[in-house]
XYZ file of C-alpha atoms in Angstrom:
433
model
C 14.998 -17.759 -16.454
C 11.566 -17.994 -16.253
C 8.883 -15.910 -13.687
C 8.143 -19.548 -12.405
C 11.702 -21.199 -12.481
C 13.808 -21.408 -8.838
C 17.177 -20.851 -9.266
C 18.530 -24.686 -8.196
C 21.780 -22.760 -6.546
C 21.708 -19.516 -3.423
C 22.324 -16.124 -5.644
C 21.930 -12.702 -4.048
C 19.421 -11.104 -6.133
C 17.754 -7.566 -6.107
C 14.472 -7.695 -7.530
C 14.565 -4.404 -8.534
C 17.344 -4.126 -10.445
C 17.168 -4.797 -14.038
C 19.342 -6.658 -16.473
C 20.988 -4.211 -18.251
C 21.301 -2.306 -15.242
C 25.073 -1.902 -14.830
C 27.271 -2.827 -11.261
C 27.870 0.683 -10.390
C 23.949 1.405 -10.634
C 23.232 -1.916 -8.607
C 26.050 -1.039 -5.512
C 23.854 1.981 -5.361
C 20.735 0.046 -4.693
C 19.965 0.492 -0.513
C 20.282 -3.071 0.880
C 17.163 -4.075 1.953
C 15.898 -4.037 -1.287
C 18.201 -7.422 -1.559
C 17.183 -11.179 -1.137
C 18.661 -14.425 -1.483
C 17.132 -16.739 -3.066
C 17.396 -20.663 -2.610
C 16.858 -23.613 -1.434
C 16.890 -25.834 1.897
C 19.928 -28.462 1.924
C 18.020 -30.589 4.066
C 14.857 -31.259 5.731
C 15.216 -30.135 9.320
C 14.724 -26.496 11.580
C 13.725 -23.366 9.555
C 16.802 -21.363 11.672
C 19.028 -23.728 9.619
C 18.551 -23.167 6.674
C 18.344 -19.615 6.345
C 21.044 -19.987 7.996
C 22.905 -22.335 5.712
C 21.238 -20.135 2.756
C 21.804 -16.654 3.485
C 24.998 -17.751 5.034
C 24.379 -16.203 8.482
C 24.776 -16.723 11.975
C 21.752 -18.626 13.631
C 21.017 -15.881 16.196
C 20.510 -14.075 12.852
C 18.480 -16.461 11.637
C 16.338 -16.113 13.973
C 16.124 -12.781 13.983
C 14.896 -12.792 10.129
C 11.950 -14.705 10.249
C 10.738 -13.332 13.544
C 10.118 -9.732 12.078
C 8.776 -11.696 9.030
C 11.781 -11.247 6.756
C 11.279 -15.133 5.698
C 9.340 -16.842 2.409
C 8.967 -20.151 1.356
C 6.835 -22.546 -0.563
C 2.708 -23.292 0.340
C 3.967 -26.618 0.430
C 5.652 -26.241 3.539
C 2.262 -25.629 5.609
C 1.064 -29.352 7.605
C -2.460 -30.615 7.114
C -3.200 -29.133 10.606
C -1.782 -25.726 9.431
C -4.452 -25.405 6.410
C -6.854 -26.470 8.133
C -6.566 -23.261 11.087
C -6.885 -21.019 7.981
C -9.426 -22.106 5.742
C -11.310 -21.967 9.658
C -9.727 -19.693 11.257
C -9.138 -21.626 14.557
C -5.674 -20.138 15.086
C -4.694 -18.047 16.863
C -0.666 -18.235 16.130
C -0.540 -20.495 12.750
C 2.950 -19.952 10.944
C 2.096 -18.580 7.928
C 1.416 -14.880 8.103
C -0.543 -13.094 5.625
C -0.966 -9.647 4.166
C -3.420 -8.179 5.959
C -5.819 -7.169 2.849
C -6.202 -9.871 0.801
C -4.842 -10.155 -2.497
C -7.267 -8.632 -5.050
C -9.221 -6.526 -2.194
C -10.994 -3.682 -3.661
C -10.669 -4.524 -7.286
C -13.803 -5.287 -9.277
C -12.179 -8.912 -9.553
C -12.799 -9.373 -5.584
C -15.410 -9.886 -3.213
C -15.585 -10.967 0.215
C -18.824 -13.990 -0.094
C -16.232 -15.483 -3.134
C -14.402 -16.244 0.059
C -16.619 -17.305 2.315
C -18.578 -19.474 0.127
C -15.561 -21.086 -1.792
C -15.146 -24.914 -0.156
C -12.755 -26.476 1.542
C -10.944 -28.383 -2.017
C -10.598 -25.554 -3.919
C -9.551 -23.246 -0.795
C -6.723 -25.498 -0.147
C -5.977 -26.042 -4.464
C -6.144 -21.565 -4.196
C -3.403 -21.666 -1.160
C -1.191 -23.754 -2.734
C -1.173 -22.570 -6.149
C 0.391 -19.727 -4.220
C 4.545 -18.962 -4.854
C 6.136 -18.296 -1.780
C 4.570 -17.372 1.854
C 6.096 -15.750 4.847
C 6.514 -17.512 7.641
C 7.222 -15.973 11.222
C 7.708 -18.815 13.583
C 10.099 -22.014 14.070
C 8.830 -25.138 12.058
C 11.017 -27.743 9.886
C 11.075 -27.192 6.488
C 11.284 -30.422 3.342
C 15.177 -30.655 1.612
C 14.481 -28.257 -1.532
C 12.259 -26.579 -0.179
C 11.883 -22.705 -1.892
C 13.236 -20.077 0.130
C 13.721 -16.654 -0.256
C 15.732 -14.602 2.580
C 15.989 -10.414 2.883
C 19.180 -10.283 4.835
C 18.297 -6.356 5.795
C 14.777 -5.831 6.706
C 13.555 -2.504 5.591
C 12.742 -0.494 8.640
C 10.198 2.086 9.834
C 10.923 4.034 13.176
C 7.963 6.567 12.407
C 6.351 3.437 13.506
C 7.463 4.468 16.836
C 5.121 7.704 16.152
C 2.431 5.745 15.618
C 0.407 5.988 19.499
C -2.415 6.476 22.065
C -2.262 9.933 20.914
C -3.005 8.870 17.571
C -5.871 7.208 17.386
C -8.944 9.650 16.404
C -11.822 6.907 17.263
C -12.746 3.792 18.902
C -15.608 1.556 18.706
C -16.431 -2.379 19.499
C -15.650 -2.336 15.397
C -13.995 -0.220 14.464
C -10.660 1.595 15.126
C -9.433 5.240 13.363
C -5.379 5.908 13.587
C -4.009 9.401 12.906
C -1.294 7.311 10.553
C 2.002 9.359 10.332
C 3.836 10.090 6.754
C 6.407 7.109 5.924
C 4.644 4.510 7.139
C 3.454 1.960 5.742
C -0.431 0.654 5.528
C 0.555 -2.997 4.860
C 3.661 -5.366 5.997
C 6.525 -5.200 3.549
C 8.198 -7.937 2.529
C 10.606 -8.215 4.972
C 8.974 -6.796 7.968
C 6.113 -7.556 8.769
C 5.571 -4.582 12.085
C 6.213 -1.720 11.523
C 3.397 -0.756 9.307
C -0.009 0.281 10.601
C -1.779 -2.908 11.378
C 1.395 -3.592 13.346
C 2.212 0.045 15.211
C -1.449 -0.072 16.399
C -1.179 -3.364 18.039
C 2.184 -3.048 19.589
C 1.823 0.775 20.883
C -1.825 0.590 21.733
C -3.173 -2.982 21.534
C -4.339 -5.683 22.453
C -8.585 -4.635 21.227
C -11.235 -5.803 22.400
C -14.136 -6.635 19.718
C -18.228 -7.092 20.133
C -17.793 -10.002 21.656
C -15.216 -9.813 24.565
C -12.933 -11.892 23.219
C -9.071 -10.178 23.134
C -7.700 -8.579 19.313
C -3.918 -8.755 18.600
C -3.888 -7.080 15.299
C -6.516 -5.670 13.964
C -7.366 -5.371 9.915
C -6.550 -3.305 7.473
C -9.630 -1.669 5.864
C -8.172 0.653 3.298
C -4.969 1.944 2.060
C -3.267 5.170 2.873
C 0.284 5.539 0.562
C 3.412 5.049 3.062
C 4.470 9.147 2.495
C 0.940 10.049 2.882
C -0.540 10.481 6.209
C -3.992 10.796 7.841
C -6.593 8.493 8.869
C -6.824 5.108 8.228
C -9.576 2.825 9.402
C -8.640 -0.600 10.657
C -11.503 -2.947 11.986
C -11.129 -5.691 14.889
C -12.614 -8.306 12.312
C -13.441 -9.941 8.748
C -16.580 -8.380 9.520
C -16.104 -5.300 9.830
C -13.910 -5.074 6.784
C -16.517 -6.621 5.399
C -18.685 -3.587 6.419
C -16.443 -1.425 4.613
C -15.607 -3.311 1.535
C -19.000 -3.060 1.411
C -20.011 0.750 2.237
C -16.731 1.479 -0.116
C -18.620 0.197 -3.010
C -21.725 1.938 -2.638
C -19.559 4.956 -2.429
C -21.482 5.419 1.051
C -17.513 6.321 2.833
C -16.819 10.202 2.537
C -13.162 11.108 2.824
C -11.476 14.298 3.236
C -8.104 14.857 1.611
C -6.247 18.036 1.893
C -3.076 18.851 -0.402
C -0.430 21.312 -0.816
C 0.401 22.660 -4.589
C 2.083 25.039 -5.722
C -0.959 26.036 -8.253
C -4.281 26.744 -6.990
C -6.029 24.173 -8.730
C -9.399 25.330 -10.078
C -12.495 24.873 -7.734
C -15.513 21.930 -8.495
C -16.067 18.455 -9.798
C -12.861 16.703 -11.753
C -14.420 13.835 -13.557
C -10.751 12.311 -15.299
C -10.292 9.154 -16.835
C -7.471 6.278 -16.033
C -7.119 3.601 -18.366
C -8.103 -0.209 -16.750
C -5.217 -2.121 -17.264
C -3.053 -0.193 -15.233
C -4.976 0.095 -11.801
C -5.267 -3.984 -11.979
C -3.355 -5.564 -8.715
C -1.331 -7.865 -10.068
C 0.270 -6.200 -13.342
C 3.360 -4.291 -14.000
C 5.905 -4.145 -16.391
C 4.620 -0.343 -16.784
C 5.692 2.967 -15.155
C 5.085 3.188 -11.589
C 2.504 6.537 -11.912
C -1.206 6.330 -12.685
C -1.590 8.284 -15.714
C -5.119 9.412 -17.116
C -7.508 10.751 -19.445
C -9.274 14.110 -19.311
C -11.144 13.189 -22.833
C -14.470 11.322 -22.063
C -14.641 7.743 -23.937
C -16.328 8.425 -27.467
C -19.228 5.529 -26.366
C -20.530 3.263 -24.139
C -18.578 -0.334 -24.671
C -14.957 1.795 -24.942
C -15.571 3.061 -21.702
C -15.693 0.128 -19.695
C -11.758 -0.450 -20.460
C -11.205 3.494 -18.443
C -11.959 4.070 -14.867
C -13.696 7.163 -13.802
C -12.524 8.799 -10.902
C -13.852 11.866 -9.677
C -13.412 14.243 -6.920
C -13.828 17.659 -6.282
C -11.685 20.458 -5.071
C -13.919 22.202 -2.743
C -11.055 24.649 -1.277
C -7.888 26.541 -2.993
C -6.149 28.766 -0.607
C -3.215 30.048 -0.335
C -1.021 29.341 2.424
C 2.704 29.662 4.843
C 4.675 26.910 5.070
C 6.039 26.175 7.908
C 9.849 26.345 7.559
C 10.473 24.689 10.431
C 8.444 21.948 9.771
C 10.370 18.402 11.621
C 10.509 17.234 7.348
C 13.222 19.283 5.983
C 10.487 20.749 3.054
C 11.771 24.113 2.259
C 9.489 26.807 0.887
C 11.654 29.220 -0.299
C 10.249 32.467 -1.185
C 7.164 30.093 -3.870
C 3.358 30.359 -2.856
C 1.902 27.956 -1.778
C -2.112 26.748 -1.939
C -3.906 24.446 0.614
C -6.756 22.664 -1.622
C -8.936 21.121 0.277
C -10.467 17.661 -1.937
C -14.084 15.509 -1.755
C -13.120 11.979 -2.795
C -15.843 11.025 -4.536
C -14.191 7.593 -6.397
C -11.235 5.982 -4.842
C -8.294 5.163 -6.962
C -4.872 4.269 -7.027
C -2.860 7.330 -6.305
C -5.983 9.398 -7.810
C -6.216 12.656 -6.170
C -1.765 12.883 -6.951
C -2.362 11.960 -10.533
C -5.375 13.748 -10.880
C -3.930 17.431 -9.315
C -0.897 16.387 -11.396
C -2.777 15.935 -14.376
C -4.307 19.455 -13.737
C -0.816 21.260 -13.832
C -0.687 21.735 -10.108
C 1.604 18.568 -8.939
C 1.767 17.789 -5.056
C 5.098 19.561 -3.359
C 7.156 16.506 -2.720
C 5.959 13.908 -5.063
C 8.890 13.109 -7.254
C 6.827 10.508 -8.791
C 4.289 12.700 -10.922
C 6.275 16.308 -10.788
C 7.932 15.228 -14.007
C 5.047 14.564 -16.032
C 2.972 17.846 -13.937
C 0.270 19.399 -17.351
C 0.547 15.444 -18.804
C -2.426 13.086 -20.167
C -2.523 9.807 -21.749
C -4.378 12.399 -24.530
C -0.813 12.582 -25.272
C 0.351 9.611 -26.500
C -3.014 9.592 -28.934
C -1.549 12.578 -30.249
C 1.556 11.034 -31.306
C 4.905 12.542 -32.217
C 6.830 15.364 -30.222
C 4.363 15.725 -27.672
C 4.035 11.589 -27.091
C 8.086 11.577 -27.269
C 8.135 14.071 -24.532
C 5.921 12.245 -22.432
C 7.528 9.097 -22.083
C 11.015 10.995 -21.557
C 9.235 12.297 -18.569
C 7.948 9.083 -17.178
C 10.655 7.678 -16.795
C 12.009 10.691 -14.496
C 9.447 9.554 -12.177
C 10.623 8.289 -8.921
C 8.979 7.064 -6.192
C 9.316 10.123 -3.424
C 11.351 8.429 -0.155
C 10.387 12.128 1.325
C 6.811 13.066 3.091
C 4.881 14.890 -0.164
C 2.140 17.133 0.728
C -0.821 14.819 1.005
C -3.009 14.629 3.917
C -5.897 11.765 4.332
C -7.972 14.449 5.963
C -10.992 13.050 7.511
C -13.112 10.261 6.781
C -17.046 9.273 7.754
C -19.173 5.993 7.044
C -22.145 4.403 8.861
C -21.807 7.063 11.624
C -18.400 6.552 12.221
C -16.053 10.135 11.456
C -12.210 10.727 12.119
C -10.153 14.199 11.667
C -6.324 13.941 11.774
C -4.130 16.556 12.876
C -2.209 19.040 11.955
C -0.145 18.047 8.288
C 3.639 18.463 8.910
C 3.685 21.256 6.629
C 0.553 23.623 8.525
C 1.146 24.811 12.191
C -2.734 24.450 13.361
C -4.309 26.877 11.848
C -5.750 25.538 8.630
C -7.977 22.808 10.620
C -11.461 23.503 9.839
C -14.566 21.601 10.473
C -14.669 19.329 7.360
C -18.910 17.171 7.669
């Protein structure tokens, strides 16, 4: 079955399971990975369709709709709802999207492209989308494709993001100290337990420059779920666009704290990431990012590569708190806390660059297996390339907080510095800017 086909009968599907995996492997997957794909049996209320397709009680179907675990094809929208999306005139739209647009912060996306898009083009683009999240009661037509997550993924860390973690607020921007294990963007099965949702529930509502109430702020950038630290949100789309422009112009200063078991060489580190691996929407490759330490041979070849730059300011031995709340046992090994100034902002950049230098971040199971390895080994071929392939297969997305914190951020006169990271005792904070 191709990616564009939809089964005409209800099927229980785990999107993260390969066809080659055995039933024993499949049964070990957590429940939240499972989803039900099906079609609405008749025209009627959404909750009845969800109840029928997922074979669950009506009350549970209502709960799934409320939390954001139900998705449907775009053609369930009425003309009025599409106009509300385009003109932004409705505060209660039935479709809830991710807090960052598709292609955000990539070289294929500019906010101005949306601002200048005419209505016909907007409708065509919206209708070409496969599934969209539906979060309020509505009537859907018979045959509408549905995707339902019967066991929404929960993020208890959302309760920890309260007013004590508010680092900065003005008429446009909000900066918070995100706890680890809280995603910045909504999960497919949970629209509320994430950074914008937790900020809205625990700190909101806010007021913007025009004096209007802001129920849910917008994300300005991403921080990995297993990483803690400063996250910037905006009270409106204009602030979001301003922050994006400042990032493109490299006027946003970011400082990270990273813990490794080996010291990282001080100074500027310039590595190269293969461009195709970083494009949003690409799939089929490894979850980890790989870099090369070799400079592209010429300008033409350099266009296929993305430059990654960071500066290691400090690399000092530390004692990890053995009573940390996340159960990490440092043992008798020496640990080092590295202060890093991020010059470019690529996916997993700090994680992949430190790993390529032979100093992976503690608990980062996605990069520890490939410590000291670069894309240059693949070019060498032979046993080295085979060894790298074997190590990449051992990479796993971490399920516990890793030793990385987005420690501080500054842009346009706005500053925010996170508190003591989970591995520290409060003695390591310093003046960054």
